[in-house]
Amino acid sequence: MATQLKSTENEYGIKSEYGHYIGGEWIAGDSGKTIDLLNPSTGKVLTKIQAGNAKDIERAIAAAKAAFPKWSQSLPGERQEILIEVARRLKARHSHYATLETLNNGKPMRESMYFDMPQAIGQFELFAGAAYGLHGQTLDYPDAIGIVHREPLGVCAQIIPWNVPMLMMACKIAPALASGNTVVLKPAETVCLSVIEFFVEMADLLPPGVINVVTGYGADVGEALVTSPDVAKVAFTGSVATARRIIQYASANIIPQTLELGGKSAHIVCGDADIDAAVESATMSTVLNKGEVCLAGSRLFLHQSIQDEFLAKFKTALEGIRQGDPLDMATQLGAQASKMQFDKVESYLRLATEEGAEVLTGGSRSEATNLADGNFIKPTVFTNVKNTMRIAQEEIFGPVTSVITWNDEADMMQQANATTYGLAGGVWTKDLARAHRIARQLETGTVWINRYYNLKANMPLGGYKQSGFGREFSHEVLNHYTQTKSVVVNLQEGRTGMFDQ
C-alpha cells in the first residue's frame, strides 16, 4: 500500500521531504531510504528525495500504462490547453522556479531567470501548437485510398540530467504530452528540486498516471525502467558512458531511443572576425552555467593573426567575471553543481598542466574566503593546447576553455572534426562564403555563425557521432514520439483474377 508523505516547508516553499509522484499521488519509496539534495554553493541540505528502486519503477510504469488508452485518445485541444496552462503558470511563478534552480544547481540567478526559465517556458508554448499538427495524410490511387495514421507510442521513459533540469524536463515532457504519450520521468538524483516542485504545482492539470516521477540513483532504477516490456520509447540526455548502458537495456525489447549526449564543440575564430563580439561569446561559452553545458565551445580555434589581441581581451573579460553567491543577481559565475563534478573539473586542471598546456587565467578553485564552503572554480583558459590532449578531447563540463591556434583552414577543419563528439560549433568571420563553407564541413548538429549560443525556437538540436541521435527542441522530435500506420481502402469491386488460369 502506498504511503502518503507529510512534510514542512521552509522560507523558499521547499518541503522537508518529497515522495515519488505516481498515479497522481505523492508517495514514499519502497526502500524507505532518502537522498539529500544539497546547495552546492554552501554544502547545506535543502531537502530529501526518495531513493527509488525497481518496485517504485514498476508501480510508475503500471500507472502510465493504465493512463495511456484514455490519454492517447484525448482531443488535441485538451492537450493544447494543458500545455498552455503549464506555460502560464511557469510565467506567473518565474522567479520562484528560477530560485529553486539556482539553490540546487549553483548557477547564477541571472541565468536561471533570463536563460533557463524562458527556454523552458518556450518549450511548452512551442509544443502546445503541435497538438493540432499531429495528423496523418491520404494518398489517392485509381483503385484505392491510402490513409497514413500518426499514433502515439505508449509509455515513454525519460531520463534527464542535472545541469539544466527545468529545460531538460520541458523539452522531454512537452512533445511527449502533445503527441498523446504517457511518461515515467527519472530526474537526476543530485539536482531535481525545481522539477519536483514543478509537478507539485502542475499535478491538478493532468489525469492521474499521465506523468509519473521516480527519483533515485541510476543504478537502482535505470535498468528496471528501460528494460520493462511496457515501455515503448526512451529519451535520455547525459553522458556517453550511461548512454551505452541505456542502449543495451533498450535492446531487450528493441525500443527506439532519442539520445542527446556529450560535446567538445569547436568555436572557430577567423582572422577577419569581429574580435570584441567573439570575445564576448567565448566568455559566455566558458562561464554559462559554470561550463556545465554540453553545447559549450570548449575548444577555441584562434587564427594566428588575431591570437594575441584576442587572448589579451579574453583574459581581461574572464578576470572581470563576478563569482559569488548564486542568488545575488550581480553574480556571473556560480558553483559547480556537486562536489563530484567539482572534483572532476579540478582533476582536469591538474591534467592540463601535466600534458603541457599553459594557464592563461584561472586554473584553480576560487580563493575567496566567502566561497570556501562551495564548489567554486575560477574561469580557466589553457593555451599551448594540442588537439590530441585529453583536455581537448574529453568533456570537462566546467568553466574551462582550451585554445588551439590555426593558420591553414584545411588543417583546422581536420582538427575541428577530429573528435568523437559532434553536437555544436561556432564560426566567426565577415566572409559569408567562408562561414557557409566551414559550417557545412563541421561534423556537428548545430553551427552558430557570428554569435555562439544563438538558440532559436523550433530549430532542431542534436548530435553527430557519439553526441547521440535524434533531434529535440523542435517539431522534428514529434517523429520520435509517434509512429505511422498505413491503411489501404480498396475501391475496386470484384475479384482481382490474379489466380485465374
PDB file of N, CA, C and O in Angstrom, residues 286-287 323 333 336 342 345 349 361-368 376-381 398-400:
ATOM      1  N   THR A 286      32.394  29.989 -21.886  1.00  0.00           N
ATOM      2  CA  THR A 286      33.205  29.468 -20.790  1.00  0.00           C
ATOM      3  C   THR A 286      32.441  29.433 -19.476  1.00  0.00           C
ATOM      4  O   THR A 286      32.507  28.449 -18.728  1.00  0.00           O
ATOM      5  N   VAL A 287      31.690  30.499 -19.165  1.00  0.00           N
ATOM      6  CA  VAL A 287      31.111  30.615 -17.830  1.00  0.00           C
ATOM      7  C   VAL A 287      29.627  30.283 -17.749  1.00  0.00           C
ATOM      8  O   VAL A 287      29.112  30.059 -16.647  1.00  0.00           O
ATOM      9  N   GLN A 323      32.229  36.291  -9.462  1.00  0.00           N
ATOM     10  CA  GLN A 323      31.905  34.972  -8.920  1.00  0.00           C
ATOM     11  C   GLN A 323      31.507  35.136  -7.461  1.00  0.00           C
ATOM     12  O   GLN A 323      32.201  35.804  -6.692  1.00  0.00           O
ATOM     13  N   LEU A 333      29.105  33.946 -12.240  1.00  0.00           N
ATOM     14  CA  LEU A 333      29.625  32.571 -12.231  1.00  0.00           C
ATOM     15  C   LEU A 333      29.365  31.968 -10.865  1.00  0.00           C
ATOM     16  O   LEU A 333      29.796  32.518  -9.843  1.00  0.00           O
ATOM     17  N   GLN A 336      29.991  24.798  -9.108  1.00  0.00           N
ATOM     18  CA  GLN A 336      29.735  23.531  -9.799  1.00  0.00           C
ATOM     19  C   GLN A 336      28.622  22.797  -9.064  1.00  0.00           C
ATOM     20  O   GLN A 336      28.498  22.895  -7.838  1.00  0.00           O
ATOM     21  N   PHE A 342      32.831  19.071  -9.112  1.00  0.00           N
ATOM     22  CA  PHE A 342      33.950  19.943  -8.726  1.00  0.00           C
ATOM     23  C   PHE A 342      35.263  19.175  -8.754  1.00  0.00           C
ATOM     24  O   PHE A 342      36.266  19.639  -9.321  1.00  0.00           O
ATOM     25  N   VAL A 345      36.405  18.455 -12.355  1.00  0.00           N
ATOM     26  CA  VAL A 345      36.990  19.618 -13.033  1.00  0.00           C
ATOM     27  C   VAL A 345      38.394  19.890 -12.499  1.00  0.00           C
ATOM     28  O   VAL A 345      39.331  20.134 -13.270  1.00  0.00           O
ATOM     29  N   LEU A 349      42.131  20.221 -14.394  1.00  0.00           N
ATOM     30  CA  LEU A 349      43.038  21.359 -14.270  1.00  0.00           C
ATOM     31  C   LEU A 349      44.464  20.872 -14.021  1.00  0.00           C
ATOM     32  O   LEU A 349      45.432  21.416 -14.573  1.00  0.00           O
ATOM     33  N   THR A 361      44.646  32.077 -17.571  1.00  0.00           N
ATOM     34  CA  THR A 361      43.978  32.652 -16.402  1.00  0.00           C
ATOM     35  C   THR A 361      43.238  31.540 -15.685  1.00  0.00           C
ATOM     36  O   THR A 361      42.867  30.530 -16.280  1.00  0.00           O
ATOM     37  N   GLY A 362      43.023  31.716 -14.388  1.00  0.00           N
ATOM     38  CA  GLY A 362      42.311  30.709 -13.608  1.00  0.00           C
ATOM     39  C   GLY A 362      43.186  29.531 -13.277  1.00  0.00           C
ATOM     40  O   GLY A 362      44.307  29.678 -12.796  1.00  0.00           O
ATOM     41  N   GLY A 363      42.657  28.344 -13.487  1.00  0.00           N
ATOM     42  CA  GLY A 363      43.428  27.130 -13.263  1.00  0.00           C
ATOM     43  C   GLY A 363      43.313  26.534 -11.877  1.00  0.00           C
ATOM     44  O   GLY A 363      44.041  25.599 -11.547  1.00  0.00           O
ATOM     45  N   SER A 364      42.402  27.055 -11.037  1.00  0.00           N
ATOM     46  CA  SER A 364      42.281  26.532  -9.675  1.00  0.00           C
ATOM     47  C   SER A 364      40.901  26.862  -9.121  1.00  0.00           C
ATOM     48  O   SER A 364      40.112  27.569  -9.745  1.00  0.00           O
ATOM     49  N   ARG A 365      40.633  26.365  -7.936  1.00  0.00           N
ATOM     50  CA  ARG A 365      39.391  26.711  -7.248  1.00  0.00           C
ATOM     51  C   ARG A 365      39.454  28.170  -6.804  1.00  0.00           C
ATOM     52  O   ARG A 365      40.533  28.771  -6.738  1.00  0.00           O
ATOM     53  N   SER A 366      38.318  28.756  -6.496  1.00  0.00           N
ATOM     54  CA  SER A 366      38.294  30.132  -6.037  1.00  0.00           C
ATOM     55  C   SER A 366      39.001  30.260  -4.697  1.00  0.00           C
ATOM     56  O   SER A 366      38.878  29.393  -3.830  1.00  0.00           O
ATOM     57  N   GLU A 367      39.754  31.334  -4.542  1.00  0.00           N
ATOM     58  CA  GLU A 367      40.490  31.560  -3.302  1.00  0.00           C
ATOM     59  C   GLU A 367      39.753  32.483  -2.351  1.00  0.00           C
ATOM     60  O   GLU A 367      40.226  32.768  -1.242  1.00  0.00           O
ATOM     61  N   ALA A 368      38.557  32.964  -2.744  1.00  0.00           N
ATOM     62  CA  ALA A 368      37.800  33.884  -1.890  1.00  0.00           C
ATOM     63  C   ALA A 368      37.319  33.161  -0.635  1.00  0.00           C
ATOM     64  O   ALA A 368      36.771  32.060  -0.709  1.00  0.00           O
ATOM     65  N   PHE A 376      33.354  26.226  -5.977  1.00  0.00           N
ATOM     66  CA  PHE A 376      33.654  27.332  -6.886  1.00  0.00           C
ATOM     67  C   PHE A 376      35.002  27.154  -7.572  1.00  0.00           C
ATOM     68  O   PHE A 376      36.027  26.969  -6.911  1.00  0.00           O
ATOM     69  N   ILE A 377      34.996  27.215  -8.913  1.00  0.00           N
ATOM     70  CA  ILE A 377      36.225  27.122  -9.706  1.00  0.00           C
ATOM     71  C   ILE A 377      36.358  28.383 -10.544  1.00  0.00           C
ATOM     72  O   ILE A 377      35.381  28.869 -11.128  1.00  0.00           O
ATOM     73  N   LYS A 378      37.558  28.917 -10.594  1.00  0.00           N
ATOM     74  CA  LYS A 378      37.797  30.119 -11.397  1.00  0.00           C
ATOM     75  C   LYS A 378      37.608  29.825 -12.890  1.00  0.00           C
ATOM     76  O   LYS A 378      37.948  28.724 -13.350  1.00  0.00           O
ATOM     77  N   PRO A 379      37.097  30.804 -13.646  1.00  0.00           N
ATOM     78  CA  PRO A 379      37.056  30.609 -15.107  1.00  0.00           C
ATOM     79  C   PRO A 379      38.477  30.436 -15.619  1.00  0.00           C
ATOM     80  O   PRO A 379      39.382  31.198 -15.267  1.00  0.00           O
ATOM     81  N   THR A 380      38.670  29.417 -16.440  1.00  0.00           N
ATOM     82  CA  THR A 380      40.026  28.988 -16.798  1.00  0.00           C
ATOM     83  C   THR A 380      40.211  28.893 -18.311  1.00  0.00           C
ATOM     84  O   THR A 380      39.337  28.388 -19.015  1.00  0.00           O
ATOM     85  N   VAL A 381      41.367  29.380 -18.765  1.00  0.00           N
ATOM     86  CA  VAL A 381      41.742  29.239 -20.175  1.00  0.00           C
ATOM     87  C   VAL A 381      43.141  28.631 -20.238  1.00  0.00           C
ATOM     88  O   VAL A 381      44.063  29.091 -19.558  1.00  0.00           O
ATOM     89  N   GLY A 398      33.054  22.051 -17.141  1.00  0.00           N
ATOM     90  CA  GLY A 398      33.366  23.083 -16.164  1.00  0.00           C
ATOM     91  C   GLY A 398      33.743  24.357 -16.902  1.00  0.00           C
ATOM     92  O   GLY A 398      33.799  24.381 -18.138  1.00  0.00           O
ATOM     93  N   PRO A 399      34.042  25.443 -16.178  1.00  0.00           N
ATOM     94  CA  PRO A 399      34.362  26.727 -16.809  1.00  0.00           C
ATOM     95  C   PRO A 399      35.780  26.748 -17.377  1.00  0.00           C
ATOM     96  O   PRO A 399      36.638  27.534 -16.958  1.00  0.00           O
ATOM     97  N   VAL A 400      36.033  25.851 -18.323  1.00  0.00           N
ATOM     98  CA  VAL A 400      37.383  25.642 -18.849  1.00  0.00           C
ATOM     99  C   VAL A 400      37.354  25.663 -20.374  1.00  0.00           C
ATOM    100  O   VAL A 400      36.588  24.916 -20.996  1.00  0.00           O
TER     101      VAL A 400
END
